[in-house]
Short mmCIF file of C-alpha atoms in Angstrom, two decimals:
data_model
loop_
_atom_site.label_atom_id
_atom_site.label_comp_id
_atom_site.label_asym_id
_atom_site.label_seq_id
_atom_site.Cartn_x
_atom_site.Cartn_y
_atom_site.Cartn_z
CA MET A 236 0.00 0.00 0.00
CA PHE A 237 2.72 2.44 1.01
CA GLY A 238 5.06 1.76 -1.88
CA PRO A 239 7.26 4.21 -3.88
CA GLU A 240 4.32 5.49 -5.92
CA PHE A 241 2.32 6.28 -2.77
CA MET A 242 5.25 8.10 -1.18
CA ALA A 243 5.92 10.01 -4.40
CA LYS A 244 2.36 11.33 -4.42
CA LEU A 245 2.71 12.53 -0.82
CA HIS A 246 5.99 14.27 -1.68
CA MET A 247 4.53 16.02 -4.73
CA ASN A 248 1.49 17.34 -2.83
CA PRO A 249 2.33 20.57 -0.93
CA GLN A 250 -0.20 19.67 1.77
CA THR A 251 1.23 16.24 2.57
CA ARG A 252 4.95 16.90 1.85
CA PRO A 253 5.61 18.22 5.42
CA LEU A 254 4.26 14.96 6.85
CA LEU A 255 7.24 13.06 5.46
CA SER A 256 9.59 14.98 7.78
CA GLN A 257 7.60 13.96 10.89
CA PRO A 258 9.22 10.92 12.56
CA ASP A 259 6.01 9.73 14.28
CA PHE A 260 4.05 9.86 11.01
CA MET A 261 6.74 7.87 9.17
CA ALA A 262 6.81 5.35 12.03
CA MET A 263 3.02 4.99 11.71
CA LEU A 264 3.34 4.19 7.98
CA GLN A 265 6.11 1.66 8.67
CA ASP A 266 3.95 -0.07 11.32
CA MET A 267 1.01 -0.37 8.94
CA GLY A 268 3.29 -1.53 6.16
CA LYS A 269 4.53 -4.38 8.32
CA ASN A 270 1.02 -5.30 9.56
CA PRO A 271 -1.96 -3.82 7.60
CA ALA A 272 -4.30 -4.94 10.39
CA ASN A 273 -2.84 -2.16 12.56
CA MET A 274 -4.48 0.47 10.36
CA SER A 275 -7.52 0.47 12.64
CA LYS A 276 -5.34 1.93 15.40
CA TYR A 277 -4.56 5.03 13.34
CA LEU A 278 -7.84 5.76 11.49
CA GLY A 279 -8.58 8.56 13.94
CA ASP A 280 -5.37 10.40 12.97
CA SER A 281 -6.27 13.23 10.58
CA ARG A 282 -2.81 13.07 8.97
CA LEU A 283 -3.39 9.45 7.92
CA GLN A 284 -6.78 10.32 6.48
CA GLN A 285 -5.24 13.19 4.52
CA ALA A 286 -2.39 10.99 3.30
CA LEU A 287 -4.77 8.23 2.17
CA SER A 288 -6.90 10.79 0.33
CA VAL A 289 -3.85 12.03 -1.62
CA GLY A 290 -1.99 8.75 -1.99
CA LEU A 291 -4.99 6.56 -2.93
CA GLY A 292 -7.06 9.20 -4.71
CA PHE A 293 -10.29 9.21 -2.65
CA ASN A 294 -11.83 11.07 0.28
CA MET A 295 -12.17 9.30 3.58
CA MET A 296 -14.66 9.95 6.43
CA SER A 297 -13.52 10.24 10.03
CA GLY A 298 -13.94 7.41 12.50
CA ASP A 299 -16.74 9.23 14.43
CA ASN A 300 -18.80 9.74 11.28
CA PHE A 301 -18.39 6.11 10.40
CA LYS A 302 -19.77 5.03 13.81
CA LYS A 303 -22.72 7.39 13.61
CA GLU A 304 -23.73 6.15 10.19
CA GLN A 305 -23.45 2.52 11.29
CA GLY A 306 -25.78 3.33 14.21
CA MET A 307 -28.36 4.90 11.96
CA ASN A 308 -28.42 1.95 9.59
CA GLY A 309 -28.95 -0.42 12.45
CA ALA A 310 -31.91 1.59 13.86
CA GLY A 311 -33.62 1.99 10.49
CA ALA A 312 -33.58 5.80 10.61
CA SER A 313 -35.43 7.76 7.99
CA ALA A 314 -33.88 9.59 5.02
CA THR A 315 -34.66 12.87 6.74
CA ALA A 316 -32.67 11.83 9.78
CA GLY A 317 -29.79 10.91 7.49
CA GLN A 318 -29.93 14.36 5.95
CA GLU A 319 -29.73 15.98 9.35
CA GLU A 320 -26.74 13.82 10.24
CA GLU A 321 -24.94 14.95 7.11
CA GLU A 322 -25.56 18.60 7.93
CA GLU A 323 -24.19 18.03 11.42
CA ASP A 324 -21.05 16.42 9.97
CA ASP A 325 -20.41 19.44 7.78
CA ASP A 326 -19.37 21.39 10.85
CA ASP A 327 -16.29 19.08 11.42
CA ASP A 328 -13.30 20.69 9.55
CA SER A 329 -10.64 18.50 11.10
CA MET A 330 -10.53 16.13 8.15
CA PRO A 331 -11.96 16.02 4.63
CA ASP A 332 -14.85 13.52 4.48
CA LEU A 333 -15.99 10.82 2.12
CA GLU A 334 -19.57 11.09 0.87
CA PRO A 335 -21.68 9.16 3.49
CA ALA A 336 -23.43 6.05 2.33
CA GLU A 337 -27.23 6.48 1.90
CA PRO A 338 -29.09 5.08 4.93
CA VAL A 339 -31.71 2.56 3.90
CA ASN A 340 -35.27 3.22 5.15
CA THR A 341 -36.92 -0.15 5.55
CA ALA A 342 -40.34 1.50 5.45
CA GLN A 343 -39.80 3.10 2.01
CA ALA A 344 -38.92 1.62 -1.36
CA ALA A 345 -36.97 4.65 -2.67
CA PRO A 346 -33.65 5.72 -0.97
CA ALA A 347 -33.12 9.30 0.22
CA LYS A 348 -30.92 11.57 -1.92
CA ALA A 349 -27.54 12.35 -0.29
CA ALA A 350 -26.39 15.95 0.11
CA PRO A 351 -23.27 17.02 -1.86
CA ALA A 352 -19.97 16.60 -0.01
CA LYS A 353 -18.30 19.71 1.38
CA PRO A 354 -14.90 20.55 -0.25
CA SER A 355 -11.97 19.38 1.86
CA LYS A 356 -9.91 22.00 3.68
CA PRO A 357 -6.11 21.93 3.02
CA ALA A 358 -4.08 20.80 6.00
CA GLU A 359 -1.76 23.38 7.56
CA PRO A 360 1.96 22.65 6.83
CA GLU A 361 3.96 21.41 9.79
CA PRO A 362 6.37 24.00 11.24
CA GLU A 363 10.10 23.43 10.44
CA SER A 364 12.22 21.89 13.16
CA GLU A 365 15.25 23.65 14.61
CA GLU A 366 17.53 21.22 12.79
CA GLN A 367 15.83 21.91 9.47
CA ARG A 368 16.13 25.66 9.93
CA GLU A 369 19.81 25.35 10.82
CA HIS A 370 20.50 23.13 7.79
CA LYS A 371 18.74 25.58 5.50
CA ALA A 372 20.64 28.53 6.96
CA LYS A 373 23.95 26.69 6.60
CA ALA A 374 23.27 25.95 2.92
CA GLN A 375 22.51 29.63 2.34
CA ARG A 376 25.75 30.68 4.06
CA LYS A 377 27.73 28.22 1.93
CA GLU A 378 26.19 29.60 -1.25
CA GLN A 379 27.02 33.15 -0.18
CA ALA A 380 30.58 32.09 0.72
CA LEU A 381 31.13 30.58 -2.75
CA GLU A 382 29.93 33.81 -4.31
CA GLU A 383 32.47 35.71 -2.19
CA LYS A 384 35.17 33.27 -3.34
CA GLU A 385 34.35 33.90 -7.01
CA GLN A 386 34.60 37.63 -6.44
CA GLY A 387 37.91 37.09 -4.66
CA ASN A 388 39.23 35.04 -7.59
CA ALA A 389 38.24 37.79 -10.01
CA ALA A 390 39.98 40.42 -7.87
CA TYR A 391 43.09 38.22 -7.64
CA LYS A 392 43.28 37.91 -11.43
CA ALA A 393 42.94 41.68 -11.68
CA LYS A 394 45.79 41.98 -9.10
CA ASN A 395 43.49 43.77 -6.65
CA PHE A 396 45.04 41.78 -3.83
CA ASP A 397 43.56 43.63 -0.84
CA VAL A 398 40.08 43.39 -2.33
CA ALA A 399 40.60 39.68 -2.97
CA ILE A 400 41.69 39.11 0.64
CA GLY A 401 38.55 40.90 1.85
CA HIS A 402 36.35 38.55 -0.16
CA TYR A 403 38.19 35.44 1.07
CA ASP A 404 37.90 36.72 4.66
CA LYS A 405 34.16 37.12 4.25
CA ALA A 406 33.85 33.69 2.59
CA TYR A 407 35.59 31.95 5.51
CA GLU A 408 33.49 33.89 8.05
CA LEU A 409 30.32 32.71 6.34
CA TYR A 410 31.40 29.09 5.92
CA ASP A 411 34.51 27.68 7.62
CA GLU A 412 34.19 24.15 6.22
CA ASP A 413 35.96 24.88 2.93
CA ILE A 414 39.74 25.33 3.32
CA SER A 415 40.11 26.53 -0.27
CA PHE A 416 39.15 29.98 1.08
CA LEU A 417 42.31 29.83 3.21
CA THR A 418 44.62 28.43 0.52
CA ASN A 419 43.39 31.06 -1.94
CA ARG A 420 44.04 33.78 0.62
CA ALA A 421 47.52 32.31 1.17
CA ALA A 422 48.18 32.58 -2.58
CA VAL A 423 47.27 36.27 -2.50
CA GLN A 424 49.52 36.86 0.51
CA PHE A 425 52.35 35.16 -1.39
CA GLU A 426 51.86 37.43 -4.40
CA LYS A 427 51.87 40.46 -2.09
CA GLY A 428 55.16 39.32 -0.58
CA SER A 429 53.52 38.79 2.82
CA TYR A 430 55.21 35.43 3.31
CA GLU A 431 54.64 35.09 7.04
CA GLU A 432 50.91 35.69 6.58
CA CYS A 433 50.94 33.15 3.74
CA ILE A 434 52.59 30.56 6.00
CA ALA A 435 50.05 31.26 8.77
CA ASP A 436 47.13 30.75 6.36
CA CYS A 437 48.63 27.49 5.10
CA ASP A 438 49.12 26.18 8.64
CA LYS A 439 45.53 27.07 9.47
CA ALA A 440 44.31 25.37 6.29
CA VAL A 441 46.18 22.16 7.14
CA GLU A 442 44.89 22.15 10.73
CA ARG A 443 41.29 22.81 9.69
CA GLY A 444 41.58 20.34 6.83
CA ARG A 445 42.60 17.60 9.27
CA GLU A 446 39.56 18.37 11.41
CA LEU A 447 37.21 18.26 8.42
CA ARG A 448 38.92 15.28 6.76
CA ALA A 449 39.23 17.50 3.70
CA ASP A 450 40.37 16.35 0.27
CA TYR A 451 44.05 15.35 0.49
CA LYS A 452 44.74 17.42 -2.65
CA LEU A 453 43.68 20.60 -0.85
CA VAL A 454 45.87 19.72 2.14
CA ALA A 455 48.79 19.04 -0.23
CA LYS A 456 48.23 22.43 -1.88
CA ALA A 457 48.44 24.14 1.52
CA PHE A 458 51.74 22.37 2.27
CA SER A 459 53.13 23.22 -1.16
CA ARG A 460 52.28 26.92 -0.86
CA LYS A 461 53.86 27.01 2.57
CA GLY A 462 57.00 25.48 1.07
CA ASN A 463 57.08 28.19 -1.60
CA ALA A 464 56.86 30.89 1.06
CA LEU A 465 59.62 29.26 3.11
CA VAL A 466 61.91 29.27 0.06
CA LYS A 467 61.25 32.99 -0.34
CA THR A 468 62.22 33.55 3.29
CA ASP A 469 65.41 31.54 2.69
CA LYS A 470 64.42 28.72 5.03
CA LEU A 471 65.45 25.97 2.63
CA PRO A 472 65.70 22.98 5.02
CA GLU A 473 62.20 23.73 6.36
CA ALA A 474 60.88 24.16 2.81
CA ILE A 475 62.29 20.76 1.80
CA SER A 476 60.59 19.12 4.79
CA VAL A 477 57.23 20.75 3.92
CA TYR A 478 57.50 19.75 0.24
CA HIS A 479 58.00 16.14 1.34
CA LYS A 480 54.80 16.39 3.41
CA ALA A 481 52.94 17.78 0.41
CA LEU A 482 54.09 14.86 -1.74
CA THR A 483 53.01 12.43 0.97
CA GLU A 484 49.48 13.85 0.70
CA HIS A 485 49.44 13.98 -3.10
CA ARG A 486 52.21 13.34 -5.63
CA ASN A 487 52.24 16.37 -7.85
CA ALA A 488 54.78 17.04 -10.63
CA ASP A 489 55.06 20.75 -9.86
CA THR A 490 55.72 20.12 -6.15
CA LEU A 491 58.27 17.42 -6.98
CA LYS A 492 60.18 19.81 -9.26
CA ARG A 493 60.15 22.52 -6.60
CA LEU A 494 61.52 20.01 -4.11
CA GLN A 495 64.34 19.00 -6.44
CA ASP A 496 65.20 22.61 -7.25
CA THR A 497 65.26 23.52 -3.56
CA GLU A 498 67.45 20.54 -2.70
CA LYS A 499 69.91 21.52 -5.43
CA LEU A 500 69.90 25.13 -4.27
CA LEU A 501 70.61 24.05 -0.69
CA LYS A 502 73.39 21.74 -1.85
CA ASP A 503 75.01 24.48 -3.93
CA ARG A 504 74.81 26.95 -1.09
CA THR A 505 76.26 24.44 1.34
CA GLU A 506 79.14 23.73 -1.01
CA GLU A 507 79.72 27.42 -1.62
CA ALA A 508 79.79 28.10 2.10
CA TYR A 509 82.34 25.30 2.50
CA VAL A 510 84.70 26.59 -0.17
CA ASN A 511 88.10 27.71 1.08
CA LEU A 512 90.98 27.47 -1.38
CA ASP A 513 93.61 27.90 1.32
CA LEU A 514 92.29 24.89 3.20
CA SER A 515 91.98 23.05 -0.12
CA ASN A 516 95.71 23.51 -0.79
CA GLU A 517 96.55 22.35 2.73
CA GLU A 518 94.56 19.15 2.22
CA LYS A 519 96.22 18.60 -1.16
CA GLU A 520 99.66 18.75 0.47
CA LYS A 521 98.52 16.32 3.16
CA GLY A 522 97.36 13.96 0.42
CA ASN A 523 100.66 14.19 -1.44
CA GLN A 524 102.60 13.41 1.71
CA ALA A 525 100.35 10.45 2.57
CA PHE A 526 100.77 9.08 -0.98
CA LYS A 527 104.57 9.26 -0.67
CA GLU A 528 104.32 7.37 2.59
CA GLN A 529 102.09 4.79 0.86
CA LYS A 530 99.21 5.67 3.17
CA TYR A 531 96.74 5.50 0.32
CA PRO A 532 93.45 5.55 2.29
CA GLU A 533 94.59 8.70 4.11
CA ALA A 534 95.64 10.22 0.81
CA VAL A 535 92.19 9.53 -0.66
CA LYS A 536 90.57 11.23 2.34
CA SER A 537 92.77 14.33 1.99
CA TYR A 538 92.23 14.66 -1.76
CA THR A 539 88.46 14.29 -1.26
CA GLU A 540 88.46 17.07 1.35
CA ALA A 541 90.61 19.21 -0.95
CA LEU A 542 87.97 18.84 -3.70
CA ALA A 543 85.18 19.76 -1.26
CA ARG A 544 87.06 22.90 -0.24
CA GLY A 545 88.08 23.70 -3.81
CA PRO A 546 85.54 22.31 -6.32
CA PRO A 547 86.14 22.66 -10.10
CA LYS A 548 84.02 25.80 -10.53
CA VAL A 549 86.33 27.79 -8.24
CA ASN A 550 89.55 25.75 -8.40
CA PRO A 551 91.43 25.65 -11.73
CA ASP A 552 93.63 22.82 -10.41
CA ALA A 553 90.74 20.52 -9.47
CA HIS A 554 91.64 18.16 -12.33
CA LYS A 555 94.97 17.41 -10.63
CA LEU A 556 93.16 16.40 -7.44
CA HIS A 557 91.07 13.92 -9.47
CA SER A 558 94.24 12.60 -11.11
CA ASN A 559 95.98 12.14 -7.76
CA ARG A 560 93.01 10.39 -6.23
CA ALA A 561 92.80 8.09 -9.29
CA ALA A 562 96.43 7.12 -8.62
CA CYS A 563 95.50 6.25 -5.01
CA TYR A 564 92.60 4.09 -6.16
CA THR A 565 94.92 2.32 -8.60
CA LYS A 566 97.24 1.43 -5.74
CA LEU A 567 94.27 0.22 -3.67
CA GLY A 568 92.91 -1.90 -6.56
CA ALA A 569 89.67 0.14 -6.64
CA TRP A 570 89.54 0.13 -10.43
CA ASP A 571 86.03 1.48 -10.95
CA ALA A 572 86.45 4.40 -8.53
CA GLY A 573 89.79 5.24 -10.08
CA LEU A 574 88.34 5.13 -13.59
CA LYS A 575 85.65 7.67 -12.60
CA ASP A 576 88.31 10.06 -11.30
CA ALA A 577 90.42 9.62 -14.43
CA ASP A 578 87.43 10.34 -16.67
CA GLU A 579 86.58 13.45 -14.59
CA CYS A 580 90.18 14.61 -14.88
CA ILE A 581 90.09 14.27 -18.68
CA LYS A 582 86.72 16.00 -18.82
CA LEU A 583 87.99 19.00 -16.84
CA LYS A 584 91.31 19.25 -18.69
CA PRO A 585 91.39 17.31 -22.01
CA ASP A 586 95.00 18.25 -22.77
CA PHE A 587 96.29 17.10 -19.38
CA THR A 588 98.08 13.90 -20.44
CA LYS A 589 98.41 12.59 -16.89
CA GLY A 590 94.68 11.87 -17.00
CA TYR A 591 95.17 9.52 -19.98
CA VAL A 592 98.06 7.81 -18.21
CA ARG A 593 95.88 7.18 -15.13
CA LYS A 594 92.97 5.88 -17.21
CA GLY A 595 95.13 3.71 -19.48
CA HIS A 596 96.84 2.08 -16.47
CA LEU A 597 93.48 1.29 -14.86
CA GLN A 598 92.13 -0.22 -18.09
CA PHE A 599 95.28 -2.30 -18.46
CA PHE A 600 94.91 -3.71 -14.94
CA MET A 601 91.27 -4.46 -15.74
CA LYS A 602 92.53 -6.53 -18.74
CA GLU A 603 90.81 -4.16 -21.16
CA HIS A 604 93.89 -4.01 -23.37
CA GLU A 605 92.21 -2.73 -26.55
CA GLU A 606 90.46 0.07 -24.63
CA ALA A 607 93.71 0.96 -22.86
CA MET A 608 95.49 1.19 -26.23
CA LYS A 609 92.86 3.67 -27.44
CA THR A 610 93.32 5.77 -24.28
CA TYR A 611 97.11 5.85 -24.64
CA GLU A 612 96.84 6.75 -28.31
CA LEU A 613 94.42 9.59 -27.51
CA GLY A 614 96.84 10.92 -24.91
CA LEU A 615 99.69 10.79 -27.41
CA SER A 616 97.65 12.97 -29.76
CA TYR A 617 98.20 15.78 -27.19
CA ASP A 618 101.81 14.88 -26.34
CA LYS A 619 103.43 12.53 -28.87
CA ASP A 620 106.67 12.32 -26.89
CA ASN A 621 105.12 11.34 -23.56
CA GLN A 622 107.12 8.36 -22.35
CA GLU A 623 104.51 6.98 -19.92
CA LEU A 624 101.94 6.84 -22.70
CA LYS A 625 104.35 5.11 -25.07
CA GLU A 626 105.33 2.52 -22.47
CA GLY A 627 101.69 1.87 -21.66
CA LEU A 628 100.89 1.38 -25.33
CA MET A 629 103.74 -1.10 -25.67
CA ARG A 630 102.59 -3.13 -22.68
CA CYS A 631 99.12 -3.42 -24.15
CA GLN A 632 100.50 -4.62 -27.50
CA GLN A 633 102.60 -7.26 -25.78
CA ALA A 634 99.63 -8.50 -23.80
CA ILE A 635 97.48 -8.77 -26.92
CA ASN A 636 100.25 -10.58 -28.84
CA LYS A 637 100.46 -13.08 -26.03
CA PHE A 638 96.87 -14.09 -26.65
CA VAL A 639 97.20 -14.02 -30.43
CA SER A 640 100.27 -16.23 -30.41
CA GLY A 641 98.67 -18.74 -28.06
CA ASP A 642 101.07 -18.15 -25.20
CA ALA A 643 98.31 -17.25 -22.73
CA SER A 644 97.16 -19.88 -20.27
CA GLU A 645 93.71 -21.42 -20.49
CA GLU A 646 92.69 -19.53 -17.36
CA GLU A 647 93.78 -16.23 -18.88
CA LEU A 648 91.97 -17.06 -22.10
CA ALA A 649 88.78 -17.93 -20.23
CA GLN A 650 88.90 -14.67 -18.28
CA ARG A 651 89.56 -12.68 -21.43
CA ARG A 652 86.68 -14.32 -23.30
CA ALA A 653 84.32 -13.64 -20.41
CA ARG A 654 85.25 -9.95 -20.39
CA ALA A 655 85.03 -9.75 -24.16
CA MET A 656 81.53 -11.21 -24.26
CA SER A 657 80.31 -8.33 -22.09
CA ASP A 658 81.53 -5.89 -24.74
CA PRO A 659 78.56 -4.66 -26.85
CA GLU A 660 80.77 -4.53 -29.96
CA ILE A 661 81.79 -8.17 -29.53
CA GLN A 662 78.16 -9.12 -28.92
CA ASN A 663 77.11 -7.46 -32.18
CA ILE A 664 79.83 -9.33 -34.10
CA MET A 665 78.83 -12.66 -32.61
CA THR A 666 75.16 -12.15 -33.53
CA ASP A 667 75.93 -11.00 -37.09
CA PRO A 668 74.62 -13.77 -39.46
CA VAL A 669 77.51 -13.24 -41.89
CA MET A 670 80.14 -13.52 -39.16
CA ARG A 671 78.40 -16.58 -37.71
CA GLN A 672 78.81 -18.26 -41.12
CA VAL A 673 82.46 -17.14 -41.31
CA LEU A 674 83.19 -18.62 -37.89
CA GLN A 675 81.50 -21.86 -38.87
CA ASP A 676 83.61 -22.02 -42.05
CA LEU A 677 86.79 -21.47 -40.04
CA GLN A 678 85.85 -24.23 -37.65
CA GLU A 679 85.09 -26.72 -40.41
CA ASP A 680 87.99 -25.73 -42.69
CA PRO A 681 90.68 -23.35 -41.33
CA ARG A 682 91.98 -22.93 -44.90
CA THR A 683 89.02 -20.63 -45.65
CA ALA A 684 90.58 -17.98 -43.39
CA GLN A 685 92.68 -16.60 -46.22
CA LYS A 686 89.60 -16.12 -48.38
CA HIS A 687 87.63 -14.34 -45.66
CA MET A 688 90.59 -12.14 -44.74
CA GLN A 689 90.48 -10.60 -48.21
CA GLN A 690 87.26 -8.80 -47.27
CA PRO A 691 88.14 -5.62 -45.25
CA GLN A 692 85.02 -5.59 -43.03
CA ILE A 693 85.32 -9.25 -42.14
CA ARG A 694 89.06 -8.85 -41.54
CA LEU A 695 88.44 -6.04 -39.02
CA LYS A 696 85.83 -8.05 -37.16
CA LEU A 697 87.98 -11.17 -37.11
CA ASP A 698 90.91 -9.13 -35.82
CA LYS A 699 88.67 -7.87 -33.01
CA LEU A 700 87.67 -11.41 -32.09
CA ILE A 701 91.28 -12.61 -32.22
CA LYS A 702 92.45 -9.83 -29.90
CA ALA A 703 89.59 -10.63 -27.56
CA GLY A 704 90.75 -14.23 -27.38
CA ILE A 705 87.54 -15.62 -28.82
CA VAL A 706 89.15 -16.80 -32.10
CA ARG A 707 92.61 -18.43 -32.24
CA MET A 708 94.48 -18.66 -35.50
CA GLY A 709 97.18 -21.16 -36.38
#
């Protein structure tokens, strides 16, 4: 009976709509819905009668009228008496009535004519509860606050910053459950250069946002804007901490870039503050003395401190510090670390031949003889008479000839092949279909070597494989 269609009719009718907000009325409908037999308990309630009239589409007489009419039928009253009863009922305005059934006069054959029903009187709407009034007022304040925000945004775009702040102030006074009013005001304070006020607004936005369980993106925006203001006030460590908090709330590309830029700025400033060329020279001398005494770890420490005190951008001799530290790493067998220093030395000073000596020696000890030869040859292009480079080149040639002539041990050959197979150039040669066929021909008939060697490209690739120890001739 009280299905969706019934409830929809009550909601659409202005007279019955207020009933739906009355808890006792709704409880009455639920009770009758569970047990229709309970309807008799509520027939005297005028609200139910009104609801049935609207929801079911017919008028309904009150319980008292129903009893009176039943009494008259039982006593066999006359049609005139029935008419009088109807006129008496017309004075009851508490509920719209149904047309009363015609009483049957047992003494007459023809029934009495019923009087026309009186039009029903609309029920008075129920007064709003305190909660409803408060909810309505809150919605109105929110709407007004959003209008103030829009006016603030327009003023901000027009660079009328004080006007914009006034609108955001008003918006937050009207409705303090939207922290965007605070973050927008913080943005205006930032543009004005009022960084402390910006930070205060951001802190307030974060605190209020936590209380309201606001969108994490809005909280992240408050953190990010605070970080921007901290950078402007030169509080870089604090700004970095706040940017990390913003990224914890919401990973944003702009915030991440600001974090990286701030970290770099702090690093550069820290390094600049640490620069002292006098102390750098002192550490360099300590390193030289430690190297002479074969105290290589101490020498590495001194050269590292010398570079920190005198980095390349302020120290024209920084390349020498890298060269010296590469020599220490060579003595310690730390090939990779030494190679990085040698490369940095060459990068800073390409015509400094000592860098090529350091790098070539490291490559030789790493058994990368072909690469070492290239390094020595490059160094000789700057100083063709450099004896260290010439001697290094000769050692590499001897080592390669040892493998070519078959004088290397099986262990040395195995190690050399393993290193060679990690070389991308060797890998490309080994996967080349043409070279795979050449290698197969050489394995099946070594006499075909002379034929293949007549082709320049194949000869170069075979020479590479021979030097790498992968192919043995003879």
